[in-house]
Amino acid sequence: MIFEEAIMSKRAYFNGSFEQRTRSFYTAAQGLPASETFSLAFDKKGVLYAGTAKGLAVLDGGKAVPVNISYQQTDCAVTMLFCDSRGCIWAGSGNSLFCIQGKKTTAFPCFDTPVAAMGESEDGVLWLLTEDYLYSKKDDKSEFKKVIDVPGIGSCLAVHGTKNIYVGTKKSGLLGLIGKRCHWAELFKEFTGILSNTVNCIAFDCTGYLWVGTDKGVCVYDGKAHWLSAKEVPSIPKGCINDMVFTADGARWFATSTGLVLLKEGALKYYGFKRWVPSPFVTAAAVAADGTVCAATNEGLSL
């Protein structure tokens, strides 16, 4: 008996720990103003904000609670959410912009076209993209100032450092802001390695490379002349990419029209319909500091 136990103990080994994910769904039945969700943001405390077709909600204690802000239009869909370095939540609804700081909500004057995206540079300057203009805001006391108009229809924004600013458009490709007198370097499918002129989302990785999500898949741009896509690197996602978010541990999450996709350590993992997301059409993704991942779909949230 002792001999058998000794043999068994030699066969046992510790292979480390591994992550076991679980998920919870949230729809209008769990308190969302509407199940159709367009935007997500975690604040600095890990509280999740969700922008739906009928307003803004916050997840509190496992239940979604509506956030009351003074919408200035009948269309109260919240299509843009952004958390700045101070922990303020910025919400875009149609042509209106709101800043939520604790229990205080500040409404800004309406813009000419819908709010599309926001970003922040290392020097604390806030950048705001509407469908027709790029704005900047230097500090709390200043207003959003027009920087340059946007050819086509602005859809997404990415900021890296203090000077690397790119804008994606719905039909006019990718735009890079250059020069002391600001003007656009226009990157079109016809003349570069970008996969499509329909750009849905863009994000910088830790090396400063720009990842571009289009309706034809993801491509990576080094800011000079080189482009990579699934043609050169099979692990780069294909299909319609609606949103992307990167984490400090190297994980890259992609919201696609066929589910949620994770790219990590060179391997793709698919989080599909029913098991992981309430609908295959994933509109947005967000990751909290503790690693919690949220996916927004047209039929609710998966946390």
PDB file of C-alpha atoms in Angstrom:
ATOM      1  CA  MET A   1       0.000   0.000   0.000  1.00  0.00           C
ATOM      2  CA  ILE A   2       2.821   2.386   0.916  1.00  0.00           C
ATOM      3  CA  PHE A   3       4.637   1.431  -2.307  1.00  0.00           C
ATOM      4  CA  GLU A   4       1.508   2.162  -4.370  1.00  0.00           C
ATOM      5  CA  GLU A   5       1.098   5.565  -2.727  1.00  0.00           C
ATOM      6  CA  ALA A   6       4.730   6.390  -3.505  1.00  0.00           C
ATOM      7  CA  ILE A   7       4.214   5.509  -7.165  1.00  0.00           C
ATOM      8  CA  MET A   8       1.058   7.681  -7.328  1.00  0.00           C
ATOM      9  CA  SER A   9       2.820  10.644  -5.690  1.00  0.00           C
ATOM     10  CA  LYS A  10       5.530  10.575  -8.367  1.00  0.00           C
ATOM     11  CA  ARG A  11       2.906  10.713 -11.088  1.00  0.00           C
ATOM     12  CA  ALA A  12       1.219  13.803  -9.621  1.00  0.00           C
ATOM     13  CA  TYR A  13       2.518  17.200 -10.723  1.00  0.00           C
ATOM     14  CA  PHE A  14       1.418  20.808 -10.503  1.00  0.00           C
ATOM     15  CA  ASN A  15       0.768  22.393 -13.881  1.00  0.00           C
ATOM     16  CA  GLY A  16      -0.149  25.897 -12.689  1.00  0.00           C
ATOM     17  CA  SER A  17      -3.501  27.662 -12.552  1.00  0.00           C
ATOM     18  CA  PHE A  18      -5.752  28.556 -15.455  1.00  0.00           C
ATOM     19  CA  GLU A  19      -8.536  31.031 -15.984  1.00  0.00           C
ATOM     20  CA  GLN A  20     -12.100  29.718 -16.000  1.00  0.00           C
ATOM     21  CA  ARG A  21     -14.489  32.282 -17.442  1.00  0.00           C
ATOM     22  CA  THR A  22     -18.164  32.591 -16.593  1.00  0.00           C
ATOM     23  CA  ARG A  23     -20.716  34.989 -18.039  1.00  0.00           C
ATOM     24  CA  SER A  24     -23.943  36.812 -17.196  1.00  0.00           C
ATOM     25  CA  PHE A  25     -26.434  38.336 -19.646  1.00  0.00           C
ATOM     26  CA  TYR A  26     -28.209  41.670 -19.142  1.00  0.00           C
ATOM     27  CA  THR A  27     -31.205  42.820 -21.180  1.00  0.00           C
ATOM     28  CA  ALA A  28     -34.204  45.089 -20.665  1.00  0.00           C
ATOM     29  CA  ALA A  29     -35.519  42.384 -18.314  1.00  0.00           C
ATOM     30  CA  GLN A  30     -32.536  43.071 -15.991  1.00  0.00           C
ATOM     31  CA  GLY A  31     -33.064  46.853 -16.040  1.00  0.00           C
ATOM     32  CA  LEU A  32     -31.405  48.121 -19.214  1.00  0.00           C
ATOM     33  CA  PRO A  33     -33.418  50.960 -20.823  1.00  0.00           C
ATOM     34  CA  ALA A  34     -33.315  48.844 -24.010  1.00  0.00           C
ATOM     35  CA  SER A  35     -31.662  45.552 -24.903  1.00  0.00           C
ATOM     36  CA  GLU A  36     -30.040  47.038 -28.005  1.00  0.00           C
ATOM     37  CA  THR A  37     -26.692  48.379 -26.789  1.00  0.00           C
ATOM     38  CA  PHE A  38     -24.202  50.489 -28.749  1.00  0.00           C
ATOM     39  CA  SER A  39     -21.423  51.614 -26.397  1.00  0.00           C
ATOM     40  CA  LEU A  40     -19.571  50.604 -23.212  1.00  0.00           C
ATOM     41  CA  ALA A  41     -17.101  52.099 -20.731  1.00  0.00           C
ATOM     42  CA  PHE A  42     -15.694  51.049 -17.355  1.00  0.00           C
ATOM     43  CA  ASP A  43     -14.819  53.921 -15.027  1.00  0.00           C
ATOM     44  CA  LYS A  44     -11.706  53.973 -12.820  1.00  0.00           C
ATOM     45  CA  LYS A  45     -13.565  52.086 -10.077  1.00  0.00           C
ATOM     46  CA  GLY A  46     -14.608  49.283 -12.418  1.00  0.00           C
ATOM     47  CA  VAL A  47     -18.232  50.451 -12.681  1.00  0.00           C
ATOM     48  CA  LEU A  48     -19.712  49.666 -16.078  1.00  0.00           C
ATOM     49  CA  TYR A  49     -21.682  52.202 -18.123  1.00  0.00           C
ATOM     50  CA  ALA A  50     -23.748  51.003 -21.089  1.00  0.00           C
ATOM     51  CA  GLY A  51     -25.244  53.148 -23.830  1.00  0.00           C
ATOM     52  CA  THR A  52     -28.483  51.712 -25.206  1.00  0.00           C
ATOM     53  CA  ALA A  53     -31.049  52.639 -27.843  1.00  0.00           C
ATOM     54  CA  LYS A  54     -33.152  54.301 -25.129  1.00  0.00           C
ATOM     55  CA  GLY A  55     -30.602  55.886 -22.837  1.00  0.00           C
ATOM     56  CA  LEU A  56     -27.688  55.283 -20.495  1.00  0.00           C
ATOM     57  CA  ALA A  57     -27.443  52.662 -17.747  1.00  0.00           C
ATOM     58  CA  VAL A  58     -24.943  51.697 -15.065  1.00  0.00           C
ATOM     59  CA  LEU A  59     -24.465  48.174 -13.693  1.00  0.00           C
ATOM     60  CA  ASP A  60     -24.756  48.318  -9.924  1.00  0.00           C
ATOM     61  CA  GLY A  61     -24.911  45.271  -7.675  1.00  0.00           C
ATOM     62  CA  GLY A  62     -25.675  42.862 -10.502  1.00  0.00           C
ATOM     63  CA  LYS A  63     -28.553  44.975 -11.817  1.00  0.00           C
ATOM     64  CA  ALA A  64     -28.722  47.599 -14.546  1.00  0.00           C
ATOM     65  CA  VAL A  65     -29.913  51.018 -13.343  1.00  0.00           C
ATOM     66  CA  PRO A  66     -30.870  53.866 -15.750  1.00  0.00           C
ATOM     67  CA  VAL A  67     -28.792  57.054 -15.532  1.00  0.00           C
ATOM     68  CA  ASN A  68     -30.862  60.227 -15.760  1.00  0.00           C
ATOM     69  CA  ILE A  69     -29.293  62.838 -18.013  1.00  0.00           C
ATOM     70  CA  SER A  70     -31.097  65.700 -19.751  1.00  0.00           C
ATOM     71  CA  TYR A  71     -31.356  64.582 -23.356  1.00  0.00           C
ATOM     72  CA  GLN A  72     -31.851  67.472 -25.725  1.00  0.00           C
ATOM     73  CA  GLN A  73     -33.246  65.395 -28.586  1.00  0.00           C
ATOM     74  CA  THR A  74     -36.035  62.885 -28.990  1.00  0.00           C
ATOM     75  CA  ASP A  75     -33.441  60.323 -30.099  1.00  0.00           C
ATOM     76  CA  CYS A  76     -31.813  59.389 -26.803  1.00  0.00           C
ATOM     77  CA  ALA A  77     -29.648  56.526 -28.055  1.00  0.00           C
ATOM     78  CA  VAL A  78     -26.225  56.725 -26.386  1.00  0.00           C
ATOM     79  CA  THR A  79     -23.815  55.676 -29.101  1.00  0.00           C
ATOM     80  CA  MET A  80     -20.502  56.893 -27.609  1.00  0.00           C
ATOM     81  CA  LEU A  81     -18.930  56.389 -24.164  1.00  0.00           C
ATOM     82  CA  PHE A  82     -15.424  57.316 -23.058  1.00  0.00           C
ATOM     83  CA  CYS A  83     -13.644  57.393 -19.669  1.00  0.00           C
ATOM     84  CA  ASP A  84     -10.868  59.979 -19.383  1.00  0.00           C
ATOM     85  CA  SER A  85      -7.752  59.850 -17.183  1.00  0.00           C
ATOM     86  CA  ARG A  86      -9.572  61.623 -14.313  1.00  0.00           C
ATOM     87  CA  GLY A  87     -12.350  59.037 -14.277  1.00  0.00           C
ATOM     88  CA  CYS A  88     -15.007  61.226 -15.902  1.00  0.00           C
ATOM     89  CA  ILE A  89     -17.478  59.433 -18.173  1.00  0.00           C
ATOM     90  CA  TRP A  90     -18.292  61.159 -21.463  1.00  0.00           C
ATOM     91  CA  ALA A  91     -21.520  60.179 -23.219  1.00  0.00           C
ATOM     92  CA  GLY A  92     -22.576  61.040 -26.758  1.00  0.00           C
ATOM     93  CA  SER A  93     -26.235  60.978 -27.764  1.00  0.00           C
ATOM     94  CA  GLY A  94     -27.010  62.286 -31.227  1.00  0.00           C
ATOM     95  CA  ASN A  95     -25.515  65.792 -31.481  1.00  0.00           C
ATOM     96  CA  SER A  96     -25.318  66.113 -27.674  1.00  0.00           C
ATOM     97  CA  LEU A  97     -22.376  65.483 -25.336  1.00  0.00           C
ATOM     98  CA  PHE A  98     -22.527  64.929 -21.570  1.00  0.00           C
ATOM     99  CA  CYS A  99     -19.818  64.656 -18.914  1.00  0.00           C
ATOM    100  CA  ILE A 100     -20.645  62.547 -15.839  1.00  0.00           C
ATOM    101  CA  GLN A 101     -18.463  63.159 -12.790  1.00  0.00           C
ATOM    102  CA  GLY A 102     -19.820  61.327  -9.771  1.00  0.00           C
ATOM    103  CA  LYS A 103     -23.388  62.549  -9.278  1.00  0.00           C
ATOM    104  CA  LYS A 104     -22.839  65.674 -11.390  1.00  0.00           C
ATOM    105  CA  THR A 105     -23.735  65.716 -15.095  1.00  0.00           C
ATOM    106  CA  THR A 106     -22.684  68.565 -17.393  1.00  0.00           C
ATOM    107  CA  ALA A 107     -24.347  69.048 -20.788  1.00  0.00           C
ATOM    108  CA  PHE A 108     -22.396  70.718 -23.583  1.00  0.00           C
ATOM    109  CA  PRO A 109     -23.908  72.804 -26.422  1.00  0.00           C
ATOM    110  CA  CYS A 110     -25.160  70.694 -29.313  1.00  0.00           C
ATOM    111  CA  PHE A 111     -22.799  70.077 -32.208  1.00  0.00           C
ATOM    112  CA  ASP A 112     -23.789  70.318 -35.863  1.00  0.00           C
ATOM    113  CA  THR A 113     -23.561  66.552 -36.439  1.00  0.00           C
ATOM    114  CA  PRO A 114     -23.635  63.432 -34.214  1.00  0.00           C
ATOM    115  CA  VAL A 115     -20.830  62.747 -31.741  1.00  0.00           C
ATOM    116  CA  ALA A 116     -18.727  59.822 -32.993  1.00  0.00           C
ATOM    117  CA  ALA A 117     -15.735  59.229 -30.689  1.00  0.00           C
ATOM    118  CA  MET A 118     -13.354  60.635 -28.063  1.00  0.00           C
ATOM    119  CA  GLY A 119      -9.722  60.185 -27.079  1.00  0.00           C
ATOM    120  CA  GLU A 120      -7.081  61.709 -24.805  1.00  0.00           C
ATOM    121  CA  SER A 121      -3.428  62.496 -25.474  1.00  0.00           C
ATOM    122  CA  GLU A 122      -0.632  62.081 -22.940  1.00  0.00           C
ATOM    123  CA  ASP A 123      -0.648  65.811 -22.166  1.00  0.00           C
ATOM    124  CA  GLY A 124      -4.277  65.604 -20.999  1.00  0.00           C
ATOM    125  CA  VAL A 125      -5.851  67.189 -24.081  1.00  0.00           C
ATOM    126  CA  LEU A 126      -9.252  65.717 -24.891  1.00  0.00           C
ATOM    127  CA  TRP A 127     -10.072  65.059 -28.542  1.00  0.00           C
ATOM    128  CA  LEU A 128     -13.627  64.864 -29.796  1.00  0.00           C
ATOM    129  CA  LEU A 129     -14.754  63.607 -33.189  1.00  0.00           C
ATOM    130  CA  THR A 130     -18.142  64.356 -34.668  1.00  0.00           C
ATOM    131  CA  GLU A 131     -19.213  63.141 -38.073  1.00  0.00           C
ATOM    132  CA  ASP A 132     -17.852  66.291 -39.738  1.00  0.00           C
ATOM    133  CA  TYR A 133     -15.238  67.851 -37.414  1.00  0.00           C
ATOM    134  CA  LEU A 134     -12.345  67.159 -35.062  1.00  0.00           C
ATOM    135  CA  TYR A 135     -12.297  69.211 -31.831  1.00  0.00           C
ATOM    136  CA  SER A 136      -9.873  69.556 -28.908  1.00  0.00           C
ATOM    137  CA  LYS A 137     -10.244  70.663 -25.282  1.00  0.00           C
ATOM    138  CA  LYS A 138      -7.083  71.615 -23.376  1.00  0.00           C
ATOM    139  CA  ASP A 139      -8.368  71.883 -19.801  1.00  0.00           C
ATOM    140  CA  ASP A 140     -11.443  72.120 -17.570  1.00  0.00           C
ATOM    141  CA  LYS A 141     -11.899  75.824 -18.207  1.00  0.00           C
ATOM    142  CA  SER A 142     -11.753  75.687 -21.991  1.00  0.00           C
ATOM    143  CA  GLU A 143     -14.452  74.684 -24.460  1.00  0.00           C
ATOM    144  CA  PHE A 144     -14.152  72.236 -27.316  1.00  0.00           C
ATOM    145  CA  LYS A 145     -12.361  74.097 -30.103  1.00  0.00           C
ATOM    146  CA  LYS A 146     -12.590  73.211 -33.786  1.00  0.00           C
ATOM    147  CA  VAL A 147      -9.320  71.813 -35.138  1.00  0.00           C
ATOM    148  CA  ILE A 148     -10.093  70.620 -38.658  1.00  0.00           C
ATOM    149  CA  ASP A 149     -13.030  69.423 -40.714  1.00  0.00           C
ATOM    150  CA  VAL A 150     -13.292  65.739 -41.612  1.00  0.00           C
ATOM    151  CA  PRO A 151     -13.683  64.580 -45.223  1.00  0.00           C
ATOM    152  CA  GLY A 152     -16.511  62.070 -45.481  1.00  0.00           C
ATOM    153  CA  ILE A 153     -18.261  60.879 -42.308  1.00  0.00           C
ATOM    154  CA  GLY A 154     -16.140  60.473 -39.157  1.00  0.00           C
ATOM    155  CA  SER A 155     -16.648  57.184 -37.295  1.00  0.00           C
ATOM    156  CA  CYS A 156     -13.746  56.532 -34.892  1.00  0.00           C
ATOM    157  CA  LEU A 157     -10.695  58.125 -33.296  1.00  0.00           C
ATOM    158  CA  ALA A 158      -7.356  56.949 -31.872  1.00  0.00           C
ATOM    159  CA  VAL A 159      -4.730  59.019 -30.031  1.00  0.00           C
ATOM    160  CA  HIS A 160      -1.185  57.943 -29.144  1.00  0.00           C
ATOM    161  CA  GLY A 161       1.330  60.129 -27.307  1.00  0.00           C
ATOM    162  CA  THR A 162       0.695  63.813 -27.973  1.00  0.00           C
ATOM    163  CA  LYS A 163       0.854  64.037 -31.759  1.00  0.00           C
ATOM    164  CA  ASN A 164      -0.299  60.705 -33.231  1.00  0.00           C
ATOM    165  CA  ILE A 165      -3.972  61.273 -34.053  1.00  0.00           C
ATOM    166  CA  TYR A 166      -5.936  59.197 -36.534  1.00  0.00           C
ATOM    167  CA  VAL A 167      -9.567  59.300 -37.604  1.00  0.00           C
ATOM    168  CA  GLY A 168     -11.519  56.565 -39.330  1.00  0.00           C
ATOM    169  CA  THR A 169     -14.415  57.322 -41.662  1.00  0.00           C
ATOM    170  CA  LYS A 170     -17.429  55.419 -42.928  1.00  0.00           C
ATOM    171  CA  LYS A 171     -16.549  55.701 -46.620  1.00  0.00           C
ATOM    172  CA  SER A 172     -13.370  57.764 -46.993  1.00  0.00           C
ATOM    173  CA  GLY A 173     -10.721  55.517 -45.442  1.00  0.00           C
ATOM    174  CA  LEU A 174      -8.239  56.483 -42.735  1.00  0.00           C
ATOM    175  CA  LEU A 175      -7.035  60.013 -41.946  1.00  0.00           C
ATOM    176  CA  GLY A 176      -3.815  60.929 -40.131  1.00  0.00           C
ATOM    177  CA  LEU A 177      -3.389  64.421 -38.659  1.00  0.00           C
ATOM    178  CA  ILE A 178      -0.042  65.938 -39.674  1.00  0.00           C
ATOM    179  CA  GLY A 179       1.780  69.277 -39.905  1.00  0.00           C
ATOM    180  CA  LYS A 180       2.051  72.421 -37.787  1.00  0.00           C
ATOM    181  CA  ARG A 181      -0.860  73.755 -39.804  1.00  0.00           C
ATOM    182  CA  CYS A 182      -3.054  70.741 -39.336  1.00  0.00           C
ATOM    183  CA  HIS A 183      -4.040  68.832 -42.427  1.00  0.00           C
ATOM    184  CA  TRP A 184      -4.921  65.217 -43.221  1.00  0.00           C
ATOM    185  CA  ALA A 185      -2.802  62.463 -44.704  1.00  0.00           C
ATOM    186  CA  GLU A 186      -5.515  60.490 -46.498  1.00  0.00           C
ATOM    187  CA  LEU A 187      -5.056  56.705 -46.624  1.00  0.00           C
ATOM    188  CA  PHE A 188      -7.348  55.008 -49.119  1.00  0.00           C
ATOM    189  CA  LYS A 189      -7.761  51.371 -50.101  1.00  0.00           C
ATOM    190  CA  GLU A 190      -6.851  52.254 -53.670  1.00  0.00           C
ATOM    191  CA  PHE A 191      -3.335  53.483 -52.725  1.00  0.00           C
ATOM    192  CA  THR A 192      -2.375  51.713 -49.452  1.00  0.00           C
ATOM    193  CA  GLY A 193      -2.661  48.344 -47.728  1.00  0.00           C
ATOM    194  CA  ILE A 194      -5.857  49.227 -45.867  1.00  0.00           C
ATOM    195  CA  LEU A 195      -8.511  46.564 -46.481  1.00  0.00           C
ATOM    196  CA  SER A 196     -11.484  48.877 -46.968  1.00  0.00           C
ATOM    197  CA  ASN A 197     -12.457  52.533 -46.984  1.00  0.00           C
ATOM    198  CA  THR A 198     -15.156  51.701 -44.407  1.00  0.00           C
ATOM    199  CA  VAL A 199     -13.339  52.045 -41.073  1.00  0.00           C
ATOM    200  CA  ASN A 200     -15.385  51.119 -37.982  1.00  0.00           C
ATOM    201  CA  CYS A 201     -12.760  51.276 -35.225  1.00  0.00           C
ATOM    202  CA  ILE A 202      -9.077  52.048 -34.680  1.00  0.00           C
ATOM    203  CA  ALA A 203      -6.714  51.561 -31.721  1.00  0.00           C
ATOM    204  CA  PHE A 204      -2.998  51.861 -30.972  1.00  0.00           C
ATOM    205  CA  ASP A 205      -1.133  48.940 -29.409  1.00  0.00           C
ATOM    206  CA  CYS A 206       1.711  49.301 -26.886  1.00  0.00           C
ATOM    207  CA  THR A 207       4.315  49.503 -29.668  1.00  0.00           C
ATOM    208  CA  GLY A 208       2.574  52.422 -31.356  1.00  0.00           C
ATOM    209  CA  TYR A 209       1.229  50.407 -34.288  1.00  0.00           C
ATOM    210  CA  LEU A 210      -2.274  51.321 -35.406  1.00  0.00           C
ATOM    211  CA  TRP A 211      -4.855  48.531 -35.678  1.00  0.00           C
ATOM    212  CA  VAL A 212      -7.627  49.338 -38.132  1.00  0.00           C
ATOM    213  CA  GLY A 213     -10.967  47.516 -37.952  1.00  0.00           C
ATOM    214  CA  THR A 214     -12.956  47.597 -41.181  1.00  0.00           C
ATOM    215  CA  ASP A 215     -15.965  45.843 -42.672  1.00  0.00           C
ATOM    216  CA  LYS A 216     -13.454  43.475 -44.347  1.00  0.00           C
ATOM    217  CA  GLY A 217     -11.308  42.605 -41.335  1.00  0.00           C
ATOM    218  CA  VAL A 218      -8.369  43.995 -39.347  1.00  0.00           C
ATOM    219  CA  CYS A 219      -5.142  45.433 -40.730  1.00  0.00           C
ATOM    220  CA  VAL A 220      -2.122  46.782 -38.848  1.00  0.00           C
ATOM    221  CA  TYR A 221      -0.271  49.951 -39.902  1.00  0.00           C
ATOM    222  CA  ASP A 222       3.205  50.960 -38.731  1.00  0.00           C
ATOM    223  CA  GLY A 223       2.577  54.654 -39.439  1.00  0.00           C
ATOM    224  CA  LYS A 224       4.991  54.708 -42.378  1.00  0.00           C
ATOM    225  CA  ALA A 225       4.374  52.344 -45.278  1.00  0.00           C
ATOM    226  CA  HIS A 226       3.914  48.795 -44.019  1.00  0.00           C
ATOM    227  CA  TRP A 227       0.552  47.061 -43.615  1.00  0.00           C
ATOM    228  CA  LEU A 228      -0.320  43.603 -42.281  1.00  0.00           C
ATOM    229  CA  SER A 229      -3.594  41.696 -42.504  1.00  0.00           C
ATOM    230  CA  ALA A 230      -4.793  38.094 -42.354  1.00  0.00           C
ATOM    231  CA  LYS A 231      -3.134  37.563 -45.748  1.00  0.00           C
ATOM    232  CA  GLU A 232       0.290  37.866 -44.112  1.00  0.00           C
ATOM    233  CA  VAL A 233      -0.588  36.877 -40.514  1.00  0.00           C
ATOM    234  CA  PRO A 234      -3.408  34.275 -40.316  1.00  0.00           C
ATOM    235  CA  SER A 235      -4.167  35.072 -36.649  1.00  0.00           C
ATOM    236  CA  ILE A 236      -5.350  38.612 -37.494  1.00  0.00           C
ATOM    237  CA  PRO A 237      -9.198  38.606 -37.434  1.00  0.00           C
ATOM    238  CA  LYS A 238     -11.264  38.724 -40.603  1.00  0.00           C
ATOM    239  CA  GLY A 239     -14.886  39.771 -41.187  1.00  0.00           C
ATOM    240  CA  CYS A 240     -16.705  42.907 -40.066  1.00  0.00           C
ATOM    241  CA  ILE A 241     -14.963  44.451 -37.030  1.00  0.00           C
ATOM    242  CA  ASN A 242     -17.178  46.832 -35.038  1.00  0.00           C
ATOM    243  CA  ASP A 243     -14.940  47.633 -32.061  1.00  0.00           C
ATOM    244  CA  MET A 244     -11.650  46.637 -30.443  1.00  0.00           C
ATOM    245  CA  VAL A 245     -10.008  47.026 -27.054  1.00  0.00           C
ATOM    246  CA  PHE A 246      -6.475  46.122 -25.926  1.00  0.00           C
ATOM    247  CA  THR A 247      -5.253  45.263 -22.406  1.00  0.00           C
ATOM    248  CA  ALA A 248      -1.890  45.572 -20.669  1.00  0.00           C
ATOM    249  CA  ASP A 249      -1.289  41.802 -20.728  1.00  0.00           C
ATOM    250  CA  GLY A 250      -1.334  41.726 -24.528  1.00  0.00           C
ATOM    251  CA  ALA A 251      -4.925  40.554 -24.992  1.00  0.00           C
ATOM    252  CA  ARG A 252      -6.788  42.045 -27.953  1.00  0.00           C
ATOM    253  CA  TRP A 253     -10.574  41.813 -27.948  1.00  0.00           C
ATOM    254  CA  PHE A 254     -12.600  42.332 -31.132  1.00  0.00           C
ATOM    255  CA  ALA A 255     -16.341  42.945 -31.368  1.00  0.00           C
ATOM    256  CA  THR A 256     -17.425  41.439 -34.685  1.00  0.00           C
ATOM    257  CA  SER A 257     -20.698  40.822 -36.491  1.00  0.00           C
ATOM    258  CA  THR A 258     -20.352  37.095 -35.747  1.00  0.00           C
ATOM    259  CA  GLY A 259     -19.302  37.126 -32.090  1.00  0.00           C
ATOM    260  CA  LEU A 260     -16.550  38.236 -29.708  1.00  0.00           C
ATOM    261  CA  VAL A 261     -12.969  37.315 -30.653  1.00  0.00           C
ATOM    262  CA  LEU A 262      -9.851  37.229 -28.466  1.00  0.00           C
ATOM    263  CA  LEU A 263      -6.327  37.385 -29.918  1.00  0.00           C
ATOM    264  CA  LYS A 264      -3.661  36.527 -27.365  1.00  0.00           C
ATOM    265  CA  GLU A 265      -0.178  35.045 -27.707  1.00  0.00           C
ATOM    266  CA  GLY A 266      -0.720  34.586 -31.424  1.00  0.00           C
ATOM    267  CA  ALA A 267      -3.872  32.466 -31.070  1.00  0.00           C
ATOM    268  CA  LEU A 268      -7.497  33.346 -31.787  1.00  0.00           C
ATOM    269  CA  LYS A 269     -10.339  32.314 -29.495  1.00  0.00           C
ATOM    270  CA  TYR A 270     -13.974  32.703 -30.474  1.00  0.00           C
ATOM    271  CA  TYR A 271     -16.704  33.576 -27.952  1.00  0.00           C
ATOM    272  CA  GLY A 272     -19.862  32.789 -29.856  1.00  0.00           C
ATOM    273  CA  PHE A 273     -23.621  33.135 -29.816  1.00  0.00           C
ATOM    274  CA  LYS A 274     -25.717  31.695 -26.938  1.00  0.00           C
ATOM    275  CA  ARG A 275     -22.790  30.361 -24.902  1.00  0.00           C
ATOM    276  CA  TRP A 276     -21.021  33.703 -24.521  1.00  0.00           C
ATOM    277  CA  VAL A 277     -23.043  36.501 -26.137  1.00  0.00           C
ATOM    278  CA  PRO A 278     -26.849  36.932 -26.409  1.00  0.00           C
ATOM    279  CA  SER A 279     -26.574  37.808 -30.112  1.00  0.00           C
ATOM    280  CA  PRO A 280     -23.878  37.178 -32.719  1.00  0.00           C
ATOM    281  CA  PHE A 281     -23.854  40.897 -33.655  1.00  0.00           C
ATOM    282  CA  VAL A 282     -21.413  42.414 -31.133  1.00  0.00           C
ATOM    283  CA  THR A 283     -21.365  46.202 -31.313  1.00  0.00           C
ATOM    284  CA  ALA A 284     -18.795  47.135 -28.649  1.00  0.00           C
ATOM    285  CA  ALA A 285     -16.367  45.696 -26.107  1.00  0.00           C
ATOM    286  CA  ALA A 286     -14.773  46.952 -22.888  1.00  0.00           C
ATOM    287  CA  VAL A 287     -12.354  45.515 -20.325  1.00  0.00           C
ATOM    288  CA  ALA A 288     -12.069  46.542 -16.663  1.00  0.00           C
ATOM    289  CA  ALA A 289      -8.797  46.772 -14.732  1.00  0.00           C
ATOM    290  CA  ASP A 290      -9.548  43.443 -12.995  1.00  0.00           C
ATOM    291  CA  GLY A 291      -9.914  41.643 -16.334  1.00  0.00           C
ATOM    292  CA  THR A 292     -13.705  41.637 -16.492  1.00  0.00           C
ATOM    293  CA  VAL A 293     -14.824  41.749 -20.133  1.00  0.00           C
ATOM    294  CA  CYS A 294     -18.126  43.140 -21.391  1.00  0.00           C
ATOM    295  CA  ALA A 295     -19.586  42.702 -24.867  1.00  0.00           C
ATOM    296  CA  ALA A 296     -22.500  44.798 -26.120  1.00  0.00           C
ATOM    297  CA  THR A 297     -24.878  43.343 -28.691  1.00  0.00           C
ATOM    298  CA  ASN A 298     -28.123  44.294 -30.379  1.00  0.00           C
ATOM    299  CA  GLU A 299     -29.916  42.026 -27.887  1.00  0.00           C
ATOM    300  CA  GLY A 300     -28.211  42.839 -24.587  1.00  0.00           C
ATOM    301  CA  LEU A 301     -24.910  42.653 -22.712  1.00  0.00           C
ATOM    302  CA  SER A 302     -22.607  39.796 -21.794  1.00  0.00           C
ATOM    303  CA  LEU A 303     -20.407  40.347 -18.764  1.00  0.00           C
TER     304      LEU A 303
END
